[in-house]
Amino acid sequence: MAESRDKLIIGYWDFRGRAHPAKLVLAYHKIDWDEKLYSDEQEWFGTDKPALESDFPNLPYIKDGDTIITESVAVLQYAATKTGNKDLFGKNDVDAVKITQLYSFITDIFPTFLGLIMNKEFEKVRDETLNEKIAPFLTNLSKNLGEKEYFLGYLTWIDFWAFTLLDLFRLMSPEFFAKWPNLEKYLERIKSNEGIQAYRKSERYPKLHISPKYATWTGEEH
């Protein structure tokens, strides 16, 4: 896609990965963006990364004119600032801290998730890992969500971070994920958003969460 200085530009590999939450928050709020997708590692590591005018060149990155932000959660937060929805950062100081608390809790499960999808014997270890390690995590999140529509009771940037991971667990094993009906409804609540639906149906929506070069389970959507 051609780049334009009138739009945000998100740079990342040619799969969903860690850029996905930032794209979701923009899609939800119907804010268009351009993107720079990398499939050639040399193009990124050999050319664009050394030339990126950032103190911390990395993927994903988001460009907004002369502003360049890197690191996954910072990219998500910057995208959230462009929506004009200030509640995404919490309606008060305590809620802002609770968002960070939830982000930290969710991030703690990432090593387990990555270890699972990169395991060459994924099919053999999937169910055991889900039941022994992921189930307690989902039970805690389900209890925290309760009957609320969103984790803070209203939409915040953490919902897009949480959605990305929870949707992967659902995709990995719908039967397993069905044990937490309120989390299923939570996912459908976000998916039903008009902007999210349009993005998911578009040709630009990446079908893979991660490349088969890096993982056994790719999170492919059909």
mmCIF file with all atom_site columns, C-alpha atoms in Angstrom:
data_model
loop_
_atom_site.group_PDB
_atom_site.id
_atom_site.type_symbol
_atom_site.label_atom_id
_atom_site.label_alt_id
_atom_site.label_comp_id
_atom_site.label_asym_id
_atom_site.label_entity_id
_atom_site.label_seq_id
_atom_site.pdbx_PDB_ins_code
_atom_site.Cartn_x
_atom_site.Cartn_y
_atom_site.Cartn_z
_atom_site.occupancy
_atom_site.B_iso_or_equiv
_atom_site.pdbx_formal_charge
_atom_site.auth_seq_id
_atom_site.auth_comp_id
_atom_site.auth_asym_id
_atom_site.auth_atom_id
_atom_site.pdbx_PDB_model_num
ATOM 1   C CA . MET A 1 1   ? 0.000   0.000   0.000  1.00 0.00 ? 1   MET A CA 1
ATOM 2   C CA . ALA A 1 2   ? 1.314   3.423   -0.921 1.00 0.00 ? 2   ALA A CA 1
ATOM 3   C CA . GLU A 1 3   ? 2.310   5.578   1.997  1.00 0.00 ? 3   GLU A CA 1
ATOM 4   C CA . SER A 1 4   ? 0.706   8.965   2.611  1.00 0.00 ? 4   SER A CA 1
ATOM 5   C CA . ARG A 1 5   ? 1.702   11.640  5.083  1.00 0.00 ? 5   ARG A CA 1
ATOM 6   C CA . ASP A 1 6   ? -2.008  12.311  5.603  1.00 0.00 ? 6   ASP A CA 1
ATOM 7   C CA . LYS A 1 7   ? -2.510  8.917   7.233  1.00 0.00 ? 7   LYS A CA 1
ATOM 8   C CA . LEU A 1 8   ? -0.930  6.989   10.025 1.00 0.00 ? 8   LEU A CA 1
ATOM 9   C CA . ILE A 1 9   ? 1.496   4.365   8.773  1.00 0.00 ? 9   ILE A CA 1
ATOM 10  C CA . ILE A 1 10  ? 1.925   1.102   10.640 1.00 0.00 ? 10  ILE A CA 1
ATOM 11  C CA . GLY A 1 11  ? 4.969   -0.986  9.853  1.00 0.00 ? 11  GLY A CA 1
ATOM 12  C CA . TYR A 1 12  ? 5.110   -4.684  10.660 1.00 0.00 ? 12  TYR A CA 1
ATOM 13  C CA . TRP A 1 13  ? 5.622   -8.145  9.247  1.00 0.00 ? 13  TRP A CA 1
ATOM 14  C CA . ASP A 1 14  ? 3.007   -9.464  6.817  1.00 0.00 ? 14  ASP A CA 1
ATOM 15  C CA . PHE A 1 15  ? 0.961   -11.190 9.522  1.00 0.00 ? 15  PHE A CA 1
ATOM 16  C CA . ARG A 1 16  ? -1.219  -10.000 12.428 1.00 0.00 ? 16  ARG A CA 1
ATOM 17  C CA . GLY A 1 17  ? 1.143   -10.438 15.373 1.00 0.00 ? 17  GLY A CA 1
ATOM 18  C CA . ARG A 1 18  ? 1.887   -7.586  17.738 1.00 0.00 ? 18  ARG A CA 1
ATOM 19  C CA . ALA A 1 19  ? 0.639   -4.867  15.389 1.00 0.00 ? 19  ALA A CA 1
ATOM 20  C CA . HIS A 1 20  ? -2.886  -6.289  15.484 1.00 0.00 ? 20  HIS A CA 1
ATOM 21  C CA . PRO A 1 21  ? -4.226  -4.460  18.584 1.00 0.00 ? 21  PRO A CA 1
ATOM 22  C CA . ALA A 1 22  ? -3.237  -1.063  17.165 1.00 0.00 ? 22  ALA A CA 1
ATOM 23  C CA . LYS A 1 23  ? -4.949  -1.821  13.865 1.00 0.00 ? 23  LYS A CA 1
ATOM 24  C CA . LEU A 1 24  ? -8.038  -3.015  15.711 1.00 0.00 ? 24  LEU A CA 1
ATOM 25  C CA . VAL A 1 25  ? -8.400  0.172   17.754 1.00 0.00 ? 25  VAL A CA 1
ATOM 26  C CA . LEU A 1 26  ? -8.158  2.213   14.545 1.00 0.00 ? 26  LEU A CA 1
ATOM 27  C CA . ALA A 1 27  ? -10.601 -0.041  12.690 1.00 0.00 ? 27  ALA A CA 1
ATOM 28  C CA . TYR A 1 28  ? -13.047 0.085   15.611 1.00 0.00 ? 28  TYR A CA 1
ATOM 29  C CA . HIS A 1 29  ? -13.075 3.881   15.449 1.00 0.00 ? 29  HIS A CA 1
ATOM 30  C CA . LYS A 1 30  ? -13.140 3.890   11.624 1.00 0.00 ? 30  LYS A CA 1
ATOM 31  C CA . ILE A 1 31  ? -9.786  5.598   11.257 1.00 0.00 ? 31  ILE A CA 1
ATOM 32  C CA . ASP A 1 32  ? -7.948  4.559   8.109  1.00 0.00 ? 32  ASP A CA 1
ATOM 33  C CA . TRP A 1 33  ? -4.223  3.908   7.986  1.00 0.00 ? 33  TRP A CA 1
ATOM 34  C CA . ASP A 1 34  ? -1.538  2.958   5.532  1.00 0.00 ? 34  ASP A CA 1
ATOM 35  C CA . GLU A 1 35  ? 0.837   0.132   6.241  1.00 0.00 ? 35  GLU A CA 1
ATOM 36  C CA . LYS A 1 36  ? 4.285   -1.039  5.376  1.00 0.00 ? 36  LYS A CA 1
ATOM 37  C CA . LEU A 1 37  ? 4.336   -4.832  5.390  1.00 0.00 ? 37  LEU A CA 1
ATOM 38  C CA . TYR A 1 38  ? 7.602   -6.734  5.501  1.00 0.00 ? 38  TYR A CA 1
ATOM 39  C CA . SER A 1 39  ? 8.055   -10.248 4.147  1.00 0.00 ? 39  SER A CA 1
ATOM 40  C CA . ASP A 1 40  ? 11.752  -9.859  3.338  1.00 0.00 ? 40  ASP A CA 1
ATOM 41  C CA . GLU A 1 41  ? 13.844  -9.758  6.515  1.00 0.00 ? 41  GLU A CA 1
ATOM 42  C CA . GLN A 1 42  ? 16.675  -8.030  4.667  1.00 0.00 ? 42  GLN A CA 1
ATOM 43  C CA . GLU A 1 43  ? 14.365  -5.160  3.712  1.00 0.00 ? 43  GLU A CA 1
ATOM 44  C CA . TRP A 1 44  ? 13.695  -4.514  7.384  1.00 0.00 ? 44  TRP A CA 1
ATOM 45  C CA . PHE A 1 45  ? 16.972  -5.405  9.082  1.00 0.00 ? 45  PHE A CA 1
ATOM 46  C CA . GLY A 1 46  ? 19.257  -4.290  6.256  1.00 0.00 ? 46  GLY A CA 1
ATOM 47  C CA . THR A 1 47  ? 17.477  -1.194  4.981  1.00 0.00 ? 47  THR A CA 1
ATOM 48  C CA . ASP A 1 48  ? 14.509  0.221   6.865  1.00 0.00 ? 48  ASP A CA 1
ATOM 49  C CA . LYS A 1 49  ? 15.519  -0.459  10.477 1.00 0.00 ? 49  LYS A CA 1
ATOM 50  C CA . PRO A 1 50  ? 18.867  1.385   10.209 1.00 0.00 ? 50  PRO A CA 1
ATOM 51  C CA . ALA A 1 51  ? 17.069  4.261   8.474  1.00 0.00 ? 51  ALA A CA 1
ATOM 52  C CA . LEU A 1 52  ? 14.148  4.510   10.908 1.00 0.00 ? 52  LEU A CA 1
ATOM 53  C CA . GLU A 1 53  ? 14.426  7.810   12.759 1.00 0.00 ? 53  GLU A CA 1
ATOM 54  C CA . SER A 1 54  ? 13.681  6.374   16.180 1.00 0.00 ? 54  SER A CA 1
ATOM 55  C CA . ASP A 1 55  ? 15.687  5.937   19.360 1.00 0.00 ? 55  ASP A CA 1
ATOM 56  C CA . PHE A 1 56  ? 14.333  2.397   19.521 1.00 0.00 ? 56  PHE A CA 1
ATOM 57  C CA . PRO A 1 57  ? 13.889  1.103   15.947 1.00 0.00 ? 57  PRO A CA 1
ATOM 58  C CA . ASN A 1 58  ? 11.718  -1.959  16.040 1.00 0.00 ? 58  ASN A CA 1
ATOM 59  C CA . LEU A 1 59  ? 8.576   -3.595  14.662 1.00 0.00 ? 59  LEU A CA 1
ATOM 60  C CA . PRO A 1 60  ? 5.828   -2.685  14.941 1.00 0.00 ? 60  PRO A CA 1
ATOM 61  C CA . TYR A 1 61  ? 6.215   1.039   14.413 1.00 0.00 ? 61  TYR A CA 1
ATOM 62  C CA . ILE A 1 62  ? 3.678   3.758   13.781 1.00 0.00 ? 62  ILE A CA 1
ATOM 63  C CA . LYS A 1 63  ? 4.441   6.940   11.842 1.00 0.00 ? 63  LYS A CA 1
ATOM 64  C CA . ASP A 1 64  ? 2.384   10.093  12.159 1.00 0.00 ? 64  ASP A CA 1
ATOM 65  C CA . GLY A 1 65  ? 4.097   12.735  10.067 1.00 0.00 ? 65  GLY A CA 1
ATOM 66  C CA . ASP A 1 66  ? 7.473   13.247  11.750 1.00 0.00 ? 66  ASP A CA 1
ATOM 67  C CA . THR A 1 67  ? 6.445   11.311  14.860 1.00 0.00 ? 67  THR A CA 1
ATOM 68  C CA . ILE A 1 68  ? 7.624   7.689   15.016 1.00 0.00 ? 68  ILE A CA 1
ATOM 69  C CA . ILE A 1 69  ? 6.635   5.389   17.862 1.00 0.00 ? 69  ILE A CA 1
ATOM 70  C CA . THR A 1 70  ? 7.862   1.819   18.340 1.00 0.00 ? 70  THR A CA 1
ATOM 71  C CA . GLU A 1 71  ? 7.196   -1.044  20.796 1.00 0.00 ? 71  GLU A CA 1
ATOM 72  C CA . SER A 1 72  ? 3.879   -2.899  20.715 1.00 0.00 ? 72  SER A CA 1
ATOM 73  C CA . VAL A 1 73  ? 1.954   -1.338  23.587 1.00 0.00 ? 73  VAL A CA 1
ATOM 74  C CA . ALA A 1 74  ? 3.246   2.167   22.830 1.00 0.00 ? 74  ALA A CA 1
ATOM 75  C CA . VAL A 1 75  ? 2.092   1.761   19.212 1.00 0.00 ? 75  VAL A CA 1
ATOM 76  C CA . LEU A 1 76  ? -1.334  0.664   20.472 1.00 0.00 ? 76  LEU A CA 1
ATOM 77  C CA . GLN A 1 77  ? -1.520  3.596   22.867 1.00 0.00 ? 77  GLN A CA 1
ATOM 78  C CA . TYR A 1 78  ? -0.477  6.092   20.212 1.00 0.00 ? 78  TYR A CA 1
ATOM 79  C CA . ALA A 1 79  ? -3.120  4.710   17.855 1.00 0.00 ? 79  ALA A CA 1
ATOM 80  C CA . ALA A 1 80  ? -5.640  5.117   20.689 1.00 0.00 ? 80  ALA A CA 1
ATOM 81  C CA . THR A 1 81  ? -4.711  8.806   21.039 1.00 0.00 ? 81  THR A CA 1
ATOM 82  C CA . LYS A 1 82  ? -5.655  9.362   17.400 1.00 0.00 ? 82  LYS A CA 1
ATOM 83  C CA . THR A 1 83  ? -9.234  8.168   17.930 1.00 0.00 ? 83  THR A CA 1
ATOM 84  C CA . GLY A 1 84  ? -10.201 11.165  20.032 1.00 0.00 ? 84  GLY A CA 1
ATOM 85  C CA . ASN A 1 85  ? -11.751 8.782   22.583 1.00 0.00 ? 85  ASN A CA 1
ATOM 86  C CA . LYS A 1 86  ? -10.027 9.890   25.782 1.00 0.00 ? 86  LYS A CA 1
ATOM 87  C CA . ASP A 1 87  ? -11.857 7.250   27.816 1.00 0.00 ? 87  ASP A CA 1
ATOM 88  C CA . LEU A 1 88  ? -9.620  4.639   26.184 1.00 0.00 ? 88  LEU A CA 1
ATOM 89  C CA . PHE A 1 89  ? -6.974  5.671   28.726 1.00 0.00 ? 89  PHE A CA 1
ATOM 90  C CA . GLY A 1 90  ? -9.318  5.510   31.706 1.00 0.00 ? 90  GLY A CA 1
ATOM 91  C CA . LYS A 1 91  ? -11.901 7.916   33.050 1.00 0.00 ? 91  LYS A CA 1
ATOM 92  C CA . ASN A 1 92  ? -9.863  8.600   36.177 1.00 0.00 ? 92  ASN A CA 1
ATOM 93  C CA . ASP A 1 93  ? -6.410  7.953   37.647 1.00 0.00 ? 93  ASP A CA 1
ATOM 94  C CA . VAL A 1 94  ? -7.401  4.730   39.378 1.00 0.00 ? 94  VAL A CA 1
ATOM 95  C CA . ASP A 1 95  ? -8.856  3.271   36.188 1.00 0.00 ? 95  ASP A CA 1
ATOM 96  C CA . ALA A 1 96  ? -5.676  4.215   34.305 1.00 0.00 ? 96  ALA A CA 1
ATOM 97  C CA . VAL A 1 97  ? -3.678  2.221   36.848 1.00 0.00 ? 97  VAL A CA 1
ATOM 98  C CA . LYS A 1 98  ? -6.112  -0.693  36.590 1.00 0.00 ? 98  LYS A CA 1
ATOM 99  C CA . ILE A 1 99  ? -5.548  -0.744  32.823 1.00 0.00 ? 99  ILE A CA 1
ATOM 100 C CA . THR A 1 100 ? -1.805  -1.090  33.419 1.00 0.00 ? 100 THR A CA 1
ATOM 101 C CA . GLN A 1 101 ? -2.457  -3.777  36.014 1.00 0.00 ? 101 GLN A CA 1
ATOM 102 C CA . LEU A 1 102 ? -4.525  -5.775  33.543 1.00 0.00 ? 102 LEU A CA 1
ATOM 103 C CA . TYR A 1 103 ? -1.929  -5.279  30.816 1.00 0.00 ? 103 TYR A CA 1
ATOM 104 C CA . SER A 1 104 ? 0.746   -6.719  33.104 1.00 0.00 ? 104 SER A CA 1
ATOM 105 C CA . PHE A 1 105 ? -1.433  -9.683  34.052 1.00 0.00 ? 105 PHE A CA 1
ATOM 106 C CA . ILE A 1 106 ? -2.232  -10.517 30.436 1.00 0.00 ? 106 ILE A CA 1
ATOM 107 C CA . THR A 1 107 ? 1.380   -10.102 29.328 1.00 0.00 ? 107 THR A CA 1
ATOM 108 C CA . ASP A 1 108 ? 2.513   -12.638 31.931 1.00 0.00 ? 108 ASP A CA 1
ATOM 109 C CA . ILE A 1 109 ? 0.832   -15.419 29.925 1.00 0.00 ? 109 ILE A CA 1
ATOM 110 C CA . PHE A 1 110 ? 2.639   -14.550 26.677 1.00 0.00 ? 110 PHE A CA 1
ATOM 111 C CA . PRO A 1 111 ? 5.680   -16.802 27.310 1.00 0.00 ? 111 PRO A CA 1
ATOM 112 C CA . THR A 1 112 ? 3.335   -19.771 27.822 1.00 0.00 ? 112 THR A CA 1
ATOM 113 C CA . PHE A 1 113 ? 1.401   -18.905 24.672 1.00 0.00 ? 113 PHE A CA 1
ATOM 114 C CA . LEU A 1 114 ? 4.538   -18.461 22.576 1.00 0.00 ? 114 LEU A CA 1
ATOM 115 C CA . GLY A 1 115 ? 6.075   -21.648 23.931 1.00 0.00 ? 115 GLY A CA 1
ATOM 116 C CA . LEU A 1 116 ? 2.944   -23.533 22.931 1.00 0.00 ? 116 LEU A CA 1
ATOM 117 C CA . ILE A 1 117 ? 2.598   -22.248 19.370 1.00 0.00 ? 117 ILE A CA 1
ATOM 118 C CA . MET A 1 118 ? 6.317   -22.718 18.692 1.00 0.00 ? 118 MET A CA 1
ATOM 119 C CA . ASN A 1 119 ? 6.391   -26.270 20.046 1.00 0.00 ? 119 ASN A CA 1
ATOM 120 C CA . LYS A 1 120 ? 7.029   -28.698 17.196 1.00 0.00 ? 120 LYS A CA 1
ATOM 121 C CA . GLU A 1 121 ? 4.698   -31.133 18.938 1.00 0.00 ? 121 GLU A CA 1
ATOM 122 C CA . PHE A 1 122 ? 1.934   -28.553 19.248 1.00 0.00 ? 122 PHE A CA 1
ATOM 123 C CA . GLU A 1 123 ? -0.902  -31.001 18.565 1.00 0.00 ? 123 GLU A CA 1
ATOM 124 C CA . LYS A 1 124 ? 0.330   -33.343 21.285 1.00 0.00 ? 124 LYS A CA 1
ATOM 125 C CA . VAL A 1 125 ? 0.826   -30.738 24.006 1.00 0.00 ? 125 VAL A CA 1
ATOM 126 C CA . ARG A 1 126 ? -1.986  -28.302 23.148 1.00 0.00 ? 126 ARG A CA 1
ATOM 127 C CA . ASP A 1 127 ? -4.770  -29.703 25.325 1.00 0.00 ? 127 ASP A CA 1
ATOM 128 C CA . GLU A 1 128 ? -2.548  -30.315 28.339 1.00 0.00 ? 128 GLU A CA 1
ATOM 129 C CA . THR A 1 129 ? -1.112  -26.806 28.161 1.00 0.00 ? 129 THR A CA 1
ATOM 130 C CA . LEU A 1 130 ? -4.528  -25.238 27.727 1.00 0.00 ? 130 LEU A CA 1
ATOM 131 C CA . ASN A 1 131 ? -6.042  -27.126 30.646 1.00 0.00 ? 131 ASN A CA 1
ATOM 132 C CA . GLU A 1 132 ? -3.140  -26.808 33.066 1.00 0.00 ? 132 GLU A CA 1
ATOM 133 C CA . LYS A 1 133 ? -1.696  -23.382 32.296 1.00 0.00 ? 133 LYS A CA 1
ATOM 134 C CA . ILE A 1 134 ? -4.163  -21.355 30.245 1.00 0.00 ? 134 ILE A CA 1
ATOM 135 C CA . ALA A 1 135 ? -7.385  -22.345 32.021 1.00 0.00 ? 135 ALA A CA 1
ATOM 136 C CA . PRO A 1 136 ? -6.454  -20.687 35.362 1.00 0.00 ? 136 PRO A CA 1
ATOM 137 C CA . PHE A 1 137 ? -5.532  -17.533 33.470 1.00 0.00 ? 137 PHE A CA 1
ATOM 138 C CA . LEU A 1 138 ? -8.871  -17.454 31.618 1.00 0.00 ? 138 LEU A CA 1
ATOM 139 C CA . THR A 1 139 ? -10.792 -18.218 34.805 1.00 0.00 ? 139 THR A CA 1
ATOM 140 C CA . ASN A 1 140 ? -9.180  -15.213 36.483 1.00 0.00 ? 140 ASN A CA 1
ATOM 141 C CA . LEU A 1 141 ? -9.954  -12.962 33.515 1.00 0.00 ? 141 LEU A CA 1
ATOM 142 C CA . SER A 1 142 ? -13.522 -14.269 33.369 1.00 0.00 ? 142 SER A CA 1
ATOM 143 C CA . LYS A 1 143 ? -14.005 -13.481 37.049 1.00 0.00 ? 143 LYS A CA 1
ATOM 144 C CA . ASN A 1 144 ? -12.581 -9.996  36.545 1.00 0.00 ? 144 ASN A CA 1
ATOM 145 C CA . LEU A 1 145 ? -14.879 -9.327  33.590 1.00 0.00 ? 145 LEU A CA 1
ATOM 146 C CA . GLY A 1 146 ? -17.975 -10.710 35.302 1.00 0.00 ? 146 GLY A CA 1
ATOM 147 C CA . GLU A 1 147 ? -21.125 -9.290  33.719 1.00 0.00 ? 147 GLU A CA 1
ATOM 148 C CA . LYS A 1 148 ? -19.414 -6.121  32.517 1.00 0.00 ? 148 LYS A CA 1
ATOM 149 C CA . GLU A 1 149 ? -19.263 -5.395  28.801 1.00 0.00 ? 149 GLU A CA 1
ATOM 150 C CA . TYR A 1 150 ? -15.574 -4.502  29.003 1.00 0.00 ? 150 TYR A CA 1
ATOM 151 C CA . PHE A 1 151 ? -12.882 -5.050  31.605 1.00 0.00 ? 151 PHE A CA 1
ATOM 152 C CA . LEU A 1 152 ? -13.118 -1.535  33.051 1.00 0.00 ? 152 LEU A CA 1
ATOM 153 C CA . GLY A 1 153 ? -16.862 -1.406  32.470 1.00 0.00 ? 153 GLY A CA 1
ATOM 154 C CA . TYR A 1 154 ? -16.281 0.724   29.368 1.00 0.00 ? 154 TYR A CA 1
ATOM 155 C CA . LEU A 1 155 ? -13.991 0.385   26.356 1.00 0.00 ? 155 LEU A CA 1
ATOM 156 C CA . THR A 1 156 ? -10.279 1.087   26.941 1.00 0.00 ? 156 THR A CA 1
ATOM 157 C CA . TRP A 1 157 ? -7.106  0.323   25.049 1.00 0.00 ? 157 TRP A CA 1
ATOM 158 C CA . ILE A 1 158 ? -6.539  -2.826  27.097 1.00 0.00 ? 158 ILE A CA 1
ATOM 159 C CA . ASP A 1 159 ? -9.614  -4.393  25.516 1.00 0.00 ? 159 ASP A CA 1
ATOM 160 C CA . PHE A 1 160 ? -7.854  -4.486  22.159 1.00 0.00 ? 160 PHE A CA 1
ATOM 161 C CA . TRP A 1 161 ? -4.774  -6.086  23.722 1.00 0.00 ? 161 TRP A CA 1
ATOM 162 C CA . ALA A 1 162 ? -6.941  -8.628  25.561 1.00 0.00 ? 162 ALA A CA 1
ATOM 163 C CA . PHE A 1 163 ? -9.131  -9.295  22.529 1.00 0.00 ? 163 PHE A CA 1
ATOM 164 C CA . THR A 1 164 ? -6.153  -10.208 20.377 1.00 0.00 ? 164 THR A CA 1
ATOM 165 C CA . LEU A 1 165 ? -4.913  -12.890 22.766 1.00 0.00 ? 165 LEU A CA 1
ATOM 166 C CA . LEU A 1 166 ? -8.313  -14.237 23.790 1.00 0.00 ? 166 LEU A CA 1
ATOM 167 C CA . ASP A 1 167 ? -9.386  -14.573 20.180 1.00 0.00 ? 167 ASP A CA 1
ATOM 168 C CA . LEU A 1 168 ? -6.302  -16.700 19.536 1.00 0.00 ? 168 LEU A CA 1
ATOM 169 C CA . PHE A 1 169 ? -7.208  -19.071 22.368 1.00 0.00 ? 169 PHE A CA 1
ATOM 170 C CA . ARG A 1 170 ? -10.726 -19.298 20.965 1.00 0.00 ? 170 ARG A CA 1
ATOM 171 C CA . LEU A 1 171 ? -9.363  -19.995 17.506 1.00 0.00 ? 171 LEU A CA 1
ATOM 172 C CA . MET A 1 172 ? -6.970  -22.597 18.893 1.00 0.00 ? 172 MET A CA 1
ATOM 173 C CA . SER A 1 173 ? -9.756  -24.578 20.594 1.00 0.00 ? 173 SER A CA 1
ATOM 174 C CA . PRO A 1 174 ? -13.349 -23.319 20.417 1.00 0.00 ? 174 PRO A CA 1
ATOM 175 C CA . GLU A 1 175 ? -14.530 -26.161 22.651 1.00 0.00 ? 175 GLU A CA 1
ATOM 176 C CA . PHE A 1 176 ? -12.019 -25.263 25.342 1.00 0.00 ? 176 PHE A CA 1
ATOM 177 C CA . PHE A 1 177 ? -12.793 -21.540 25.181 1.00 0.00 ? 177 PHE A CA 1
ATOM 178 C CA . ALA A 1 178 ? -16.528 -22.205 25.439 1.00 0.00 ? 178 ALA A CA 1
ATOM 179 C CA . LYS A 1 179 ? -16.020 -22.941 29.156 1.00 0.00 ? 179 LYS A CA 1
ATOM 180 C CA . TRP A 1 180 ? -16.054 -19.167 29.728 1.00 0.00 ? 180 TRP A CA 1
ATOM 181 C CA . PRO A 1 181 ? -19.292 -17.873 28.165 1.00 0.00 ? 181 PRO A CA 1
ATOM 182 C CA . ASN A 1 182 ? -18.771 -14.289 29.308 1.00 0.00 ? 182 ASN A CA 1
ATOM 183 C CA . LEU A 1 183 ? -15.414 -14.189 27.500 1.00 0.00 ? 183 LEU A CA 1
ATOM 184 C CA . GLU A 1 184 ? -17.091 -15.562 24.364 1.00 0.00 ? 184 GLU A CA 1
ATOM 185 C CA . LYS A 1 185 ? -19.698 -12.790 24.545 1.00 0.00 ? 185 LYS A CA 1
ATOM 186 C CA . TYR A 1 186 ? -16.912 -10.265 25.119 1.00 0.00 ? 186 TYR A CA 1
ATOM 187 C CA . LEU A 1 187 ? -15.163 -11.323 21.913 1.00 0.00 ? 187 LEU A CA 1
ATOM 188 C CA . GLU A 1 188 ? -18.392 -11.208 19.925 1.00 0.00 ? 188 GLU A CA 1
ATOM 189 C CA . ARG A 1 189 ? -19.179 -7.774  21.346 1.00 0.00 ? 189 ARG A CA 1
ATOM 190 C CA . ILE A 1 190 ? -15.961 -6.367  19.899 1.00 0.00 ? 190 ILE A CA 1
ATOM 191 C CA . LYS A 1 191 ? -16.153 -8.373  16.683 1.00 0.00 ? 191 LYS A CA 1
ATOM 192 C CA . SER A 1 192 ? -19.655 -7.076  15.986 1.00 0.00 ? 192 SER A CA 1
ATOM 193 C CA . ASN A 1 193 ? -18.388 -3.497  15.754 1.00 0.00 ? 193 ASN A CA 1
ATOM 194 C CA . GLU A 1 194 ? -18.987 -2.176  12.244 1.00 0.00 ? 194 GLU A CA 1
ATOM 195 C CA . GLY A 1 195 ? -15.416 -0.984  11.758 1.00 0.00 ? 195 GLY A CA 1
ATOM 196 C CA . ILE A 1 196 ? -13.934 -4.266  12.994 1.00 0.00 ? 196 ILE A CA 1
ATOM 197 C CA . GLN A 1 197 ? -16.232 -6.257  10.709 1.00 0.00 ? 197 GLN A CA 1
ATOM 198 C CA . ALA A 1 198 ? -15.248 -4.162  7.696  1.00 0.00 ? 198 ALA A CA 1
ATOM 199 C CA . TYR A 1 199 ? -11.559 -4.628  8.454  1.00 0.00 ? 199 TYR A CA 1
ATOM 200 C CA . ARG A 1 200 ? -11.900 -8.395  8.926  1.00 0.00 ? 200 ARG A CA 1
ATOM 201 C CA . LYS A 1 201 ? -13.704 -8.704  5.596  1.00 0.00 ? 201 LYS A CA 1
ATOM 202 C CA . SER A 1 202 ? -11.170 -6.587  3.728  1.00 0.00 ? 202 SER A CA 1
ATOM 203 C CA . GLU A 1 203 ? -8.364  -7.940  1.565  1.00 0.00 ? 203 GLU A CA 1
ATOM 204 C CA . ARG A 1 204 ? -5.799  -6.214  3.772  1.00 0.00 ? 204 ARG A CA 1
ATOM 205 C CA . TYR A 1 205 ? -6.725  -8.313  6.828  1.00 0.00 ? 205 TYR A CA 1
ATOM 206 C CA . PRO A 1 206 ? -3.870  -10.769 7.518  1.00 0.00 ? 206 PRO A CA 1
ATOM 207 C CA . LYS A 1 207 ? -5.070  -14.371 7.715  1.00 0.00 ? 207 LYS A CA 1
ATOM 208 C CA . LEU A 1 208 ? -2.091  -15.533 9.799  1.00 0.00 ? 208 LEU A CA 1
ATOM 209 C CA . HIS A 1 209 ? -1.226  -14.446 13.324 1.00 0.00 ? 209 HIS A CA 1
ATOM 210 C CA . ILE A 1 210 ? 2.389   -15.486 12.800 1.00 0.00 ? 210 ILE A CA 1
ATOM 211 C CA . SER A 1 211 ? 4.456   -16.889 9.952  1.00 0.00 ? 211 SER A CA 1
ATOM 212 C CA . PRO A 1 212 ? 5.075   -20.651 9.747  1.00 0.00 ? 212 PRO A CA 1
ATOM 213 C CA . LYS A 1 213 ? 8.760   -19.698 9.646  1.00 0.00 ? 213 LYS A CA 1
ATOM 214 C CA . TYR A 1 214 ? 8.496   -18.891 13.346 1.00 0.00 ? 214 TYR A CA 1
ATOM 215 C CA . ALA A 1 215 ? 5.757   -21.107 14.760 1.00 0.00 ? 215 ALA A CA 1
ATOM 216 C CA . THR A 1 216 ? 4.064   -24.473 14.366 1.00 0.00 ? 216 THR A CA 1
ATOM 217 C CA . TRP A 1 217 ? 0.578   -23.054 14.936 1.00 0.00 ? 217 TRP A CA 1
ATOM 218 C CA . THR A 1 218 ? 0.026   -19.935 12.843 1.00 0.00 ? 218 THR A CA 1
ATOM 219 C CA . GLY A 1 219 ? -3.410  -18.829 14.060 1.00 0.00 ? 219 GLY A CA 1
ATOM 220 C CA . GLU A 1 220 ? -4.772  -18.924 10.542 1.00 0.00 ? 220 GLU A CA 1
ATOM 221 C CA . GLU A 1 221 ? -8.273  -17.532 10.084 1.00 0.00 ? 221 GLU A CA 1
ATOM 222 C CA . HIS A 1 222 ? -10.504 -18.798 7.313  1.00 0.00 ? 222 HIS A CA 1
#
